[in-house]
Coordinates of C-alpha atoms in Angstrom, one line a residue:
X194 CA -28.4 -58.7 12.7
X195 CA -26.5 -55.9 14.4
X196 CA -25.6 -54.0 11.1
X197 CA -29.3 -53.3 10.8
X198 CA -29.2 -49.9 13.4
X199 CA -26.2 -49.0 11.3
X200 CA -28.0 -49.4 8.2
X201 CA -31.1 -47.4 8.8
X202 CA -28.7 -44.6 10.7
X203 CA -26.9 -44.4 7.0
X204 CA -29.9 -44.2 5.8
X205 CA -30.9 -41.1 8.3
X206 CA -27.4 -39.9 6.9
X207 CA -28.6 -39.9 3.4
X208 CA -31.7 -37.9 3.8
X209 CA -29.8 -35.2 5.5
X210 CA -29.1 -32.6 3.0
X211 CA -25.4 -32.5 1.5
X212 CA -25.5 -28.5 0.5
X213 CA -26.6 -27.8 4.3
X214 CA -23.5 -30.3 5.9
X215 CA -20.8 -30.3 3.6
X216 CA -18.5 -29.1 6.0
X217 CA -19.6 -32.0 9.0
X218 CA -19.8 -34.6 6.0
X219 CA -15.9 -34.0 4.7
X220 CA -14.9 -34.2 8.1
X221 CA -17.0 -37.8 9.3
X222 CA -16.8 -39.4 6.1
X223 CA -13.3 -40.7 6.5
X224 CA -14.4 -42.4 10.3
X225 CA -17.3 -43.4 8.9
X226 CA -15.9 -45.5 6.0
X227 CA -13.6 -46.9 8.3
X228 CA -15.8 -47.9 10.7
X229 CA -18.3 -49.2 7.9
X230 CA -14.8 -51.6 6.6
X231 CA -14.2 -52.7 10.3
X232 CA -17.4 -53.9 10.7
X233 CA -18.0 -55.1 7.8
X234 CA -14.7 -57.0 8.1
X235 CA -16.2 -58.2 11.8
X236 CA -19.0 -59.5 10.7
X237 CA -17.8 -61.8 7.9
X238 CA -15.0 -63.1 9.9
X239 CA -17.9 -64.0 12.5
X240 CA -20.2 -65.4 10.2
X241 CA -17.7 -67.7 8.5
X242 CA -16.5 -68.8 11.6
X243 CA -20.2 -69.5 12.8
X244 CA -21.0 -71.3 9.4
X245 CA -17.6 -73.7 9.6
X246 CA -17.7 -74.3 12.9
X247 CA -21.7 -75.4 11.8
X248 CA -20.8 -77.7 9.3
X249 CA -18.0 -78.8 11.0
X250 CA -20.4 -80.4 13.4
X251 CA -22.1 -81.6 10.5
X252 CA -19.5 -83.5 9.0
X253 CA -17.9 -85.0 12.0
X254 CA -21.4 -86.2 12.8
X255 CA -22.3 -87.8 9.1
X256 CA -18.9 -89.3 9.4
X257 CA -20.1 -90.9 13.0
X258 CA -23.0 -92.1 11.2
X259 CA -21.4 -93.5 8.7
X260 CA -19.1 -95.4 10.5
X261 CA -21.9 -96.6 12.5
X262 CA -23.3 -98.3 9.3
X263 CA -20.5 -98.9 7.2
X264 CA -18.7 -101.0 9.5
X265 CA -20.4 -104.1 10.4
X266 CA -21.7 -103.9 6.9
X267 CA -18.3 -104.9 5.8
X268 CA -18.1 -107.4 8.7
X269 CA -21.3 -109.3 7.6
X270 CA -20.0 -111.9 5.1
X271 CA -23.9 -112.4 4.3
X272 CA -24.8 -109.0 3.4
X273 CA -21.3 -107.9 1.6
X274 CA -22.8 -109.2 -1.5
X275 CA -26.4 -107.4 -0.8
X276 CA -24.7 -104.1 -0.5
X277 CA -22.4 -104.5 -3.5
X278 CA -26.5 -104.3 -5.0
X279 CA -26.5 -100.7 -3.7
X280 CA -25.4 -98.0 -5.9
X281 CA -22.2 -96.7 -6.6
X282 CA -23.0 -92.9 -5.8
X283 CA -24.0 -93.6 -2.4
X284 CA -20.5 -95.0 -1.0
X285 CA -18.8 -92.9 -3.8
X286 CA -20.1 -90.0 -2.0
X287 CA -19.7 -90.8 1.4
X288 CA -16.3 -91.4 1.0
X289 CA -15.6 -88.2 -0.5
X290 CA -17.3 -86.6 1.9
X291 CA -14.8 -87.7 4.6
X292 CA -12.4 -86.9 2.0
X293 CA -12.9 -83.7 1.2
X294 CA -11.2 -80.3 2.9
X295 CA -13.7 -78.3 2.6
X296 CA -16.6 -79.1 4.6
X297 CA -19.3 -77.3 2.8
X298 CA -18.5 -78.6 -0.7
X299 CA -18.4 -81.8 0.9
X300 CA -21.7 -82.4 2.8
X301 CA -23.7 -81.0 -0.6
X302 CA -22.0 -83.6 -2.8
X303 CA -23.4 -86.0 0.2
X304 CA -26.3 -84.8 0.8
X305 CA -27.6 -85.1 -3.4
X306 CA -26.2 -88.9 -3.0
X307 CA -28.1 -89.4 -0.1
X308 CA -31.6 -87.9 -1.2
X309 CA -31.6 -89.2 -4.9
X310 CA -31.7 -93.0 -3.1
X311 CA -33.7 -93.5 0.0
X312 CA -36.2 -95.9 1.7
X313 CA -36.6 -97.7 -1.9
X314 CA -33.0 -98.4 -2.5
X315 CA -33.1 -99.9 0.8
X316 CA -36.5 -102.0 0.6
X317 CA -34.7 -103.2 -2.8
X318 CA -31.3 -104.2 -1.1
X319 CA -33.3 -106.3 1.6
X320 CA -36.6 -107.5 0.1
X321 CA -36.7 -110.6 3.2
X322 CA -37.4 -108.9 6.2
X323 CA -41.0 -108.1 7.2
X324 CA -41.9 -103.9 7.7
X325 CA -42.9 -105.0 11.7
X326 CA -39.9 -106.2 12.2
X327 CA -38.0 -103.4 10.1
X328 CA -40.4 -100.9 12.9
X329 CA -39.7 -102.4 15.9
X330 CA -35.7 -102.7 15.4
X331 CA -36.0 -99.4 13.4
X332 CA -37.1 -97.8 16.8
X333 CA -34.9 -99.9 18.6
X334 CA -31.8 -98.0 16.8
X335 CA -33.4 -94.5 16.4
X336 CA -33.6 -94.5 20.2
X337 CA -30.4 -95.8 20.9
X338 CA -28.8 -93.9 18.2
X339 CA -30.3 -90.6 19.5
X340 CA -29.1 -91.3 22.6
X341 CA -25.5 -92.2 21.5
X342 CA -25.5 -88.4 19.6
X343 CA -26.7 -86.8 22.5
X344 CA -24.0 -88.1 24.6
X345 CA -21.5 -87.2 21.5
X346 CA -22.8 -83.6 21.9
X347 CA -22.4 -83.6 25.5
X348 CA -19.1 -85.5 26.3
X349 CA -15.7 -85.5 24.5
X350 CA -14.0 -87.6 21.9
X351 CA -12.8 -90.1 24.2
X352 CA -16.7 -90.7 25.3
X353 CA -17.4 -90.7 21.7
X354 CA -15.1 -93.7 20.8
X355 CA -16.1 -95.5 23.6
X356 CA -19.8 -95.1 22.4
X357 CA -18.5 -95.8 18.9
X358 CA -16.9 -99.4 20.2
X359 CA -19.9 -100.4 21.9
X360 CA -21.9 -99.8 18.8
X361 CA -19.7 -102.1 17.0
X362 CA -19.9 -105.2 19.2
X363 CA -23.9 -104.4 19.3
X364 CA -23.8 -105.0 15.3
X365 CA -21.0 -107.9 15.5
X366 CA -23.2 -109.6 18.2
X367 CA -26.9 -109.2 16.6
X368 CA -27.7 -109.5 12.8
X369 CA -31.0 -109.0 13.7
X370 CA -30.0 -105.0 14.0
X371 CA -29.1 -104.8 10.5
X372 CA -32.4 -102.9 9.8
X373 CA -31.1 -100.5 11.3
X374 CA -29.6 -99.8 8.1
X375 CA -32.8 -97.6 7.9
X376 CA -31.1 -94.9 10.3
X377 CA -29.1 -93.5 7.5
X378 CA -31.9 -92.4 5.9
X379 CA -33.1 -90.4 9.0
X380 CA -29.7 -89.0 9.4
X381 CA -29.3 -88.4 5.9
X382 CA -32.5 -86.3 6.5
X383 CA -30.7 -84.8 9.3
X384 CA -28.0 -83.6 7.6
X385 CA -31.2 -81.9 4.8
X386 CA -32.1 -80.2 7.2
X387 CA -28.5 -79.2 8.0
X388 CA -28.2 -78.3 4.6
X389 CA -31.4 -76.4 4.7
X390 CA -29.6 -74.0 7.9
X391 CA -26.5 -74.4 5.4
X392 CA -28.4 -72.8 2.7
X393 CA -29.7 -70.4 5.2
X394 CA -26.2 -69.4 6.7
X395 CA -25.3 -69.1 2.7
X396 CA -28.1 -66.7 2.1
X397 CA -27.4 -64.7 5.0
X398 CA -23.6 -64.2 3.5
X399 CA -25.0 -64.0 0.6
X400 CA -27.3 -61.1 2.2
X401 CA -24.3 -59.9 4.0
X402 CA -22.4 -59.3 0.8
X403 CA -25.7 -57.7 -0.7
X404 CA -25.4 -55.2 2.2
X405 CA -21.8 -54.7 1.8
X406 CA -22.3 -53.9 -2.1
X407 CA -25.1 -51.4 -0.9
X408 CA -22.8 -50.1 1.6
X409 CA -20.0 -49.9 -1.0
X410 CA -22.7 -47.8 -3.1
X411 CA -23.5 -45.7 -0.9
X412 CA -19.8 -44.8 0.0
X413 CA -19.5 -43.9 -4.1
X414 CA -22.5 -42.0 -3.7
X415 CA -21.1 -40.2 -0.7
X416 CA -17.8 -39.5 -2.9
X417 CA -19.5 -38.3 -5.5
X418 CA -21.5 -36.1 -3.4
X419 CA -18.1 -35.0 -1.7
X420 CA -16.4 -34.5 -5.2
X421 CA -19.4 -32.2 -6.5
X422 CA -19.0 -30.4 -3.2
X423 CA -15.5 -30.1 -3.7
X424 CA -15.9 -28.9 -7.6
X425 CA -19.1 -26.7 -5.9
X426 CA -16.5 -24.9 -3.2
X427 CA -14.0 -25.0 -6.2
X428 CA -16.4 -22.7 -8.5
X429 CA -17.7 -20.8 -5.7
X430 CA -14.0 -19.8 -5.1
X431 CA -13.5 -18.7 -8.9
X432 CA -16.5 -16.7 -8.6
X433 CA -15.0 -14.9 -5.9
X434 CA -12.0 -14.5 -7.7
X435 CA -13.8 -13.3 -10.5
X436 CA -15.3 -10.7 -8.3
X437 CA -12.2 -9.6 -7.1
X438 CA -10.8 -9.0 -10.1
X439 CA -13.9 -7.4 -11.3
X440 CA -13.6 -5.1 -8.6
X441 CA -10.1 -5.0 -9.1
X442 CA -10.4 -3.8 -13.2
X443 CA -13.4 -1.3 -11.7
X444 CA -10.3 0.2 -9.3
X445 CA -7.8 0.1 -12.4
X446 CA -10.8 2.1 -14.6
X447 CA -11.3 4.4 -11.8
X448 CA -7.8 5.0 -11.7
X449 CA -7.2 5.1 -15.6
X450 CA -10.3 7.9 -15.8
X451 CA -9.0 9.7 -12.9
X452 CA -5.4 10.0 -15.0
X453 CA -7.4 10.9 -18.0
X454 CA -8.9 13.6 -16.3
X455 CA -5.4 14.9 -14.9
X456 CA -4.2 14.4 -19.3
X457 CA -7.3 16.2 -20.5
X458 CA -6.1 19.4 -17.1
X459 CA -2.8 19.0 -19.0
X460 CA -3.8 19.0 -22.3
X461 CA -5.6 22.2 -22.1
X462 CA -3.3 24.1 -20.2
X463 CA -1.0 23.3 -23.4
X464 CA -3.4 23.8 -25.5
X465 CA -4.2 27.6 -23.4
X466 CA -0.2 27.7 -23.9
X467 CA -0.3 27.2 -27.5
X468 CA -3.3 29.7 -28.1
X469 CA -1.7 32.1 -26.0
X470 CA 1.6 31.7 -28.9
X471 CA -0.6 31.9 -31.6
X472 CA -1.8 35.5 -30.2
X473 CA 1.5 36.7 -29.4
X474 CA 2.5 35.3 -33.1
X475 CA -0.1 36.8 -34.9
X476 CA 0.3 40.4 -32.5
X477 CA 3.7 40.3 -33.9
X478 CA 2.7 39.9 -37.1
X479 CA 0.3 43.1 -36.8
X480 CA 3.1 44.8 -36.0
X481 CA 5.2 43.3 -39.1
X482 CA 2.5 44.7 -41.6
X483 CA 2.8 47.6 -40.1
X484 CA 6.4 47.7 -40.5
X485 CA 6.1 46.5 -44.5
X486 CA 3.3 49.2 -45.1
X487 CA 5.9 51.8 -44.2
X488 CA 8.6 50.6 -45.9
X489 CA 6.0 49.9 -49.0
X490 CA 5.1 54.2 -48.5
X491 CA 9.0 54.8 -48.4
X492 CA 9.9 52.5 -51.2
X493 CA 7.0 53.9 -53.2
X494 CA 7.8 57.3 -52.6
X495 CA 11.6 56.5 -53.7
X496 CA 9.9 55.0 -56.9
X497 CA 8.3 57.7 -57.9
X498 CA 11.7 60.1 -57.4
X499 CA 12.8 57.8 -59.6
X500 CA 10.1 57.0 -62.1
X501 CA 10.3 60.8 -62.4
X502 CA 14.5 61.3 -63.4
X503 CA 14.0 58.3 -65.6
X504 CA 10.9 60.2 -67.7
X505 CA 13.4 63.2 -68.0
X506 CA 15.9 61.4 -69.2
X507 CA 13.9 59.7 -71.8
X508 CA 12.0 63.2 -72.6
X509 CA 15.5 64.8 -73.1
X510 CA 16.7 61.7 -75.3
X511 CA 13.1 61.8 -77.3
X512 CA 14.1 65.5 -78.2
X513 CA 17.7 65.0 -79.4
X514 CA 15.7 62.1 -81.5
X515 CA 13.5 64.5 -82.7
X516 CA 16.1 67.0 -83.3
X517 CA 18.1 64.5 -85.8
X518 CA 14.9 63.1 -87.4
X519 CA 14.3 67.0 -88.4
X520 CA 18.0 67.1 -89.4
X521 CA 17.6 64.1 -91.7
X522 CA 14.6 65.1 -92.9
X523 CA 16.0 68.5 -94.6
X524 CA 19.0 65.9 -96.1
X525 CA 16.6 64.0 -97.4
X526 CA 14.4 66.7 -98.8
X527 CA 17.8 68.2 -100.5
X528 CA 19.1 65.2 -101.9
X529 CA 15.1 64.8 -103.6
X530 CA 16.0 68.0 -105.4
X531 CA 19.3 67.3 -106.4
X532 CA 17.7 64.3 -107.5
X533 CA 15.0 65.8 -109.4
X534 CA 16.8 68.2 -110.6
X535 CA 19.4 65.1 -111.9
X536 CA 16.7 63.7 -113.5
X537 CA 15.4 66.7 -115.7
X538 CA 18.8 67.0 -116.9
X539 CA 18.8 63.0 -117.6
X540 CA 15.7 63.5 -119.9
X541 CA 17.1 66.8 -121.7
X542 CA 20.2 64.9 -122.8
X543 CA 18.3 62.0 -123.7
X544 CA 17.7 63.7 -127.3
X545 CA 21.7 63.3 -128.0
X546 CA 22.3 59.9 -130.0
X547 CA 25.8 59.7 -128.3
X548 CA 26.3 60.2 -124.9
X549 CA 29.9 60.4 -124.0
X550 CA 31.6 58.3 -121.3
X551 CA 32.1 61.1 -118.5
X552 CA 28.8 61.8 -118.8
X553 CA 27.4 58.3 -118.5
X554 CA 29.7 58.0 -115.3
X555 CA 28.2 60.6 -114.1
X556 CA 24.7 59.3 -114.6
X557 CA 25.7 56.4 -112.8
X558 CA 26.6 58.2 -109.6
X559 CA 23.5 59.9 -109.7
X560 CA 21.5 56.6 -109.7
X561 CA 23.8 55.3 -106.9
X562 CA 23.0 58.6 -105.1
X563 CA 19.3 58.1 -105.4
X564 CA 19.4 54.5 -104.2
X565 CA 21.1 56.0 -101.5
X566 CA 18.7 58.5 -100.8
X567 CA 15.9 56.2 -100.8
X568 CA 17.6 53.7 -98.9
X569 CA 18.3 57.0 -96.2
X570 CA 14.3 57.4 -96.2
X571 CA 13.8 54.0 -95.3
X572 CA 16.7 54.1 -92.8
X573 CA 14.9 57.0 -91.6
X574 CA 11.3 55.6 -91.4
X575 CA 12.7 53.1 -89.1
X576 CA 14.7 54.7 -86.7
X577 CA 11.0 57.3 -87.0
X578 CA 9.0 53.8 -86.1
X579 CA 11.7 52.9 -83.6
X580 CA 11.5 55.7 -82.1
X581 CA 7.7 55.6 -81.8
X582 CA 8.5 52.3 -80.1
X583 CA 11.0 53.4 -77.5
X584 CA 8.1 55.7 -76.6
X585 CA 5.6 53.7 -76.2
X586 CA 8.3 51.0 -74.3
X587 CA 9.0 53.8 -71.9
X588 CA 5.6 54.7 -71.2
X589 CA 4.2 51.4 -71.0
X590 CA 7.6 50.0 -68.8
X591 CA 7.1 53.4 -66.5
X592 CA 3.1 52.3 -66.1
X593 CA 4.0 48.8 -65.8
X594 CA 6.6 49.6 -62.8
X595 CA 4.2 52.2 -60.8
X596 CA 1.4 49.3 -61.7
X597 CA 4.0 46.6 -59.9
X598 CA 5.1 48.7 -57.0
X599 CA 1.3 49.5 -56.9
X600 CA -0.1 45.9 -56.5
X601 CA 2.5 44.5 -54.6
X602 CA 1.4 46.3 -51.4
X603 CA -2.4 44.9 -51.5
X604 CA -0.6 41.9 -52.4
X605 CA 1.5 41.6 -49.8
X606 CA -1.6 43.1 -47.5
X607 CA -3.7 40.3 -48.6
X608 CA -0.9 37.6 -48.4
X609 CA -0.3 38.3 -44.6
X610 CA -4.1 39.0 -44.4
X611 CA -4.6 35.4 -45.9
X612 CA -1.7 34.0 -43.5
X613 CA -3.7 34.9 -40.4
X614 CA -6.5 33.8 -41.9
X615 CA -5.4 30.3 -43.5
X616 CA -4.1 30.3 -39.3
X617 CA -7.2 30.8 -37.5
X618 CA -8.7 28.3 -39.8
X619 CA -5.8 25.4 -39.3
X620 CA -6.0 26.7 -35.2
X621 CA -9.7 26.2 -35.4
X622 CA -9.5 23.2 -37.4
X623 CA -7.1 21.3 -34.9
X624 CA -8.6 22.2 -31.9
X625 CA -11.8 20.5 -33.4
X626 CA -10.3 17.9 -34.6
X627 CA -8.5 17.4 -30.9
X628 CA -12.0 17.9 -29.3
X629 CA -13.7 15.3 -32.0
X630 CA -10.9 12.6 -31.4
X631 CA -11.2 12.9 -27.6
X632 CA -14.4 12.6 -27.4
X633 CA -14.8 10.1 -29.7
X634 CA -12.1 8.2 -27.5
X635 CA -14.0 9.3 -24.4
X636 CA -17.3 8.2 -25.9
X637 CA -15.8 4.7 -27.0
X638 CA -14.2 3.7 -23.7
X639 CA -17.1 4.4 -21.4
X640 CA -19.5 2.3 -24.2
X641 CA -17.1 -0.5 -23.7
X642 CA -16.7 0.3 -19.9
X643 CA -20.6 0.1 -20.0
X644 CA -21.0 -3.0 -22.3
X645 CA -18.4 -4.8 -20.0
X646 CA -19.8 -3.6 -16.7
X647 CA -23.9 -4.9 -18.1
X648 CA -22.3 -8.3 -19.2
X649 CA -20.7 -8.5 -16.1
X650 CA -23.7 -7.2 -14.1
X651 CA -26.1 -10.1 -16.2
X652 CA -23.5 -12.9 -15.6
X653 CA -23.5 -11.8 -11.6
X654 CA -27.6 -11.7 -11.6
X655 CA -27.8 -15.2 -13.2
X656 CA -24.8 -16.5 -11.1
X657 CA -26.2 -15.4 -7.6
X658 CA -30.5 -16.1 -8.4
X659 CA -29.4 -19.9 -9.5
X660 CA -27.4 -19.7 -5.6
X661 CA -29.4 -17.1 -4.0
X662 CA -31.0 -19.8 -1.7
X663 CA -26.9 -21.2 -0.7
X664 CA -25.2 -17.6 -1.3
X665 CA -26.9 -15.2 0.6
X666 CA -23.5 -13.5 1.7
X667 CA -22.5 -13.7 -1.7
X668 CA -25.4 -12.0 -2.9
X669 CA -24.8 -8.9 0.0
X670 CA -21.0 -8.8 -1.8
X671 CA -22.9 -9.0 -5.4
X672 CA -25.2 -6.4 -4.4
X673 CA -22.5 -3.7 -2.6
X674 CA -20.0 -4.5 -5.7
X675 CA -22.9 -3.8 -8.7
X676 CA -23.5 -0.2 -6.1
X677 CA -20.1 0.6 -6.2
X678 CA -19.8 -0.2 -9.8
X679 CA -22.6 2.3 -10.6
X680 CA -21.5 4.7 -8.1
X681 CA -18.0 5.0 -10.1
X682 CA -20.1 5.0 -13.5
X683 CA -22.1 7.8 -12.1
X684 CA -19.1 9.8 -11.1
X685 CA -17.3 8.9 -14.0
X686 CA -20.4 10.0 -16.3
X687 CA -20.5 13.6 -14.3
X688 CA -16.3 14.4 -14.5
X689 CA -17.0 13.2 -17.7
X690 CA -19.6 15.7 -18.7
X691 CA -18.0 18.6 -16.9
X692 CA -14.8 18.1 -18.8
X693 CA -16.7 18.1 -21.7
X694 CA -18.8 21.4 -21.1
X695 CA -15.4 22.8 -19.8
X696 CA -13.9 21.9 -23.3
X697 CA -16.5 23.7 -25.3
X698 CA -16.8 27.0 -23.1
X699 CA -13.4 26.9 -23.9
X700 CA -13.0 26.6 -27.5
X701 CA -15.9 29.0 -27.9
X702 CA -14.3 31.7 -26.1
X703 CA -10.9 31.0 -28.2
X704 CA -13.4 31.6 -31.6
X705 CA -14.9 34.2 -30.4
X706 CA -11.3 35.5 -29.7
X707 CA -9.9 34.5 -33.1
X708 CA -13.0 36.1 -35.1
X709 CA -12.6 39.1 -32.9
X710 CA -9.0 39.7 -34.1
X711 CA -9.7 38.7 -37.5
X712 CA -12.4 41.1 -37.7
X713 CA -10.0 44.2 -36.4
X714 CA -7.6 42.9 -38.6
X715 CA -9.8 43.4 -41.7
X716 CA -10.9 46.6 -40.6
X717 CA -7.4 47.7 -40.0
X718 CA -6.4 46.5 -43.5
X719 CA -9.7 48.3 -45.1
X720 CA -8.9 51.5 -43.7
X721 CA -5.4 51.2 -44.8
X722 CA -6.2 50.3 -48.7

């Protein structure tokens, strides 16, 4: 066959590896399916012509044959009535194998007629004639027979009539040759064996369309093999998109530290700002406790003036107090006598039976007088205890005042002493807090930055050792991506570190500062108390 060379070439094809020649395979596959339908479509076209142009020839020459025997069958009035004996299948058949279109349905239809009644059926339909005789004319008509179908094979159609009338007068002329009834059965073997290359021609198609199935496999195989190199170049191209945005996030974190970096300069220049405000502020509030500790001095020295003139005044008042409790004192002491001296008289004239009414007037008033004086000596006892009270009011109001004016200076000493100090602590406090947050912020973004970078560094090792063997320029851009990632981690890791060692120099020279100024401030306000 000529497809074979083709066949075994596809089959060189196959063996060829796909991963190595995806690029020659995408390119020949299309010429090569073409060419594969074109002679695929060649071939069939020339084996069915071949196998009707075969059984062509077959039937033309059955139906020869058969009009060879038929003919002066149905001439003979003698034999008519024999044949009628025959069986129904074998004319049946023959006559719808001239019938028939299509020439290979056709001559099998004929040829099972022909095979199921042979040289029996025939010794059945004419029992009279001896087997010598059946020989000798049996001979007689195979030769001339095979000499009439060689001349059909060699001349045209108007030879083959010509051959065909002669026949026909031979078999009106002699009975005799009507054993040569027996040559249908040698060309009904005939046309077996032309069956037999029938059947063969079939199985060849039938091979044929074996081939072309196997061919049409092999083209699926070839698609899929082109589809998976297809989704291969498709995921080989998201990997390097993946990379490139890898690298490009890496460039955007690079960046993003580099402006951290420039925040955190920032930052503490405002924080060295702010510090620098807080010293100026707490200078000037030096300065304003020194103001209020003179003023405190002037006021307390203007207190004291004061204090002073208000002590005279309530010495000179206590005297004049004195002076009138003496004065009341002597009244009282005179209206006791009077009283006593009432009172004697009162007990003398208490021997008289009759008092008259003058007299007990009189006695009256005295009574009322003595109520009076003893209400005066109560009167008196309290303005005495009153008095005792203003005192000690004024002494304890005057020690009360000088205690005030006395405490409010270390109070107000200690309050702006406890400002400063309640400031360096909230200063301290928020710069520590600051530091704590950033670094905690700081610490958190390079874990992440890390955790991404080792997941993305695992995914890339897996990726490029299951294609290290197809990759190997993939693997260089692996390997220089993965350096330059750690090279940035590095560099980040170091800014990252000096920043941070930069931070604390810092805030320990700002405490140092602050407990520097505290402590002169305590001095200063020790030496002043």
């Amino acid at each position: 066959m000529p497809r074979e060379p083709e066949m075994n070439k596809e089959h060189d094809r196959k063996d060829v590896p796909v991963s190595s020649k995806h690029s020659c395979v995408e390119k020949h596959e299309d010429m090569w399916v073409k060419q594969g339908k074109f002679d695929w479509k060649n071939n069939s076209e020339f084996i069915t012509k071949k196998s009707n142009q075969k059984i062509n020839k077959i039937h033309e020459k059955s139906k020869i044959n058969f009009h060879r025997k038929v003919v002066p069958l149905h001439d003979n009035s003698e034999l008519h009535g024999d044949l009628k004996e025959l069986p129904s299948n074998v004319t049946d058949n023959t006559f719808d194998f001239e019938e028939k279109d299509a020439p290979g349905a056709s001559v099998s239809i004929g040829f099972q007629a022909v095979s199921e009644h042979k040289e029996p059926s025939l010794e059945n339909v004419f029992p009279s004639y001896s087997k010598s005789e059946s020989r000798k004319y049996g001979c007689q008509s195979s030769s001339k027979l095979y000499l009439n179908e060689n001349k059909l094979d060699e001349n045209d159609k108007p030879d083959i009539e010509h051959v065909f009338n002669k026949t026909e007068e031979s078999f009106r002329n002699d009975r005799e040759k009507l054993l040569k009834i027996e040559d249908p059965v040698h060309s009904f073997r005939s046309i077996e064996l032309k069956e037999s290359d029938s059947a063969l021609l079939r199985g060849k198609i039938k091979e044929m369309e074996n081939k072309v199935n196997w061919l049409q496999a092999e083209l699926l195989k070839t698609r899929e093999a082109k589809s998976q190199l297809k989704l291969q170049n498709v995921e080989w191209e998201r990997q390097l998109c993946s990379m490139r945005f890898t690298l490009e996030q890496e460039t955007k974190k690079k960046r993003n530290a580099y402006i951290l970096y420039e925040k955190t300069k920032d930052d503490l220049k405002r924080k060295e700002k702010q510090y620098n405000e807080q010293v100026y502020l707490k200078q000037q509030l030096e300065i304003t406790a020194r103001a209020l500790e003179c003023k405190v001095k002037s006021i307390w020295n203007k207190a004291n003036q004061s204090k002073q003139g208000k002590v005279n005044k309530y010495i000179g008042k206590q005297a004049f107090l004195e002076e009138r409790v003496c004065e009341l004192e002597s009244e009282n002491m005179l209206l006791r006598q009077q009283l006593e001296a009432a009172q004697n008289e009162a007990k003398s004239k208490n021997t008289i039976l009759n008092i008259p009414e003058p007299f007990l007037d009189h006695m009256g008033k005295l009574e009322a007088m003595s109520r009076r004086v003893l209400m005066l000596e109560e009167g008196n006892k309290e303005l005495i205890d009153e008095s005792r009270c203003l005192k000690d009011r004024l002494y304890q109001y005057v020690m009360d005042r000088a205690e005030m004016e006395n405490a409010d200076l270390p109070a107000k000493v200690e309050s702006t002493s406890s400002v400063l100090l309640h400031l360096s602590a909230e200063t301290q406090l928020f710069l520590k807090e600051l530091f704590m947050k950033e670094l905690q912020k700081k610490s958190d973004t390079l874990e992440e930055e890390k955790k991404q970078l080792e997941e993305e560094v695992v995914h890339l090792r897996r990726h490029l050792e299951m294609n290290a063997m197809e990759r190997s320029p993939v693997e260089q851009y692996k390997r220089e991506t993965e350096e330059r990632a750690r090279r940035d981690v590095v560099e980040k890791l170091k800014e990252l570190s000096q920043v941070m060692r930069y931070k604390q120099e810092s805030e320990e020279q700002a405490r140092q500062d602050i407990a520097e100024k505290l402590e002169e401030i305590s001095q200063v306000l020790q030496v002043k108390h």
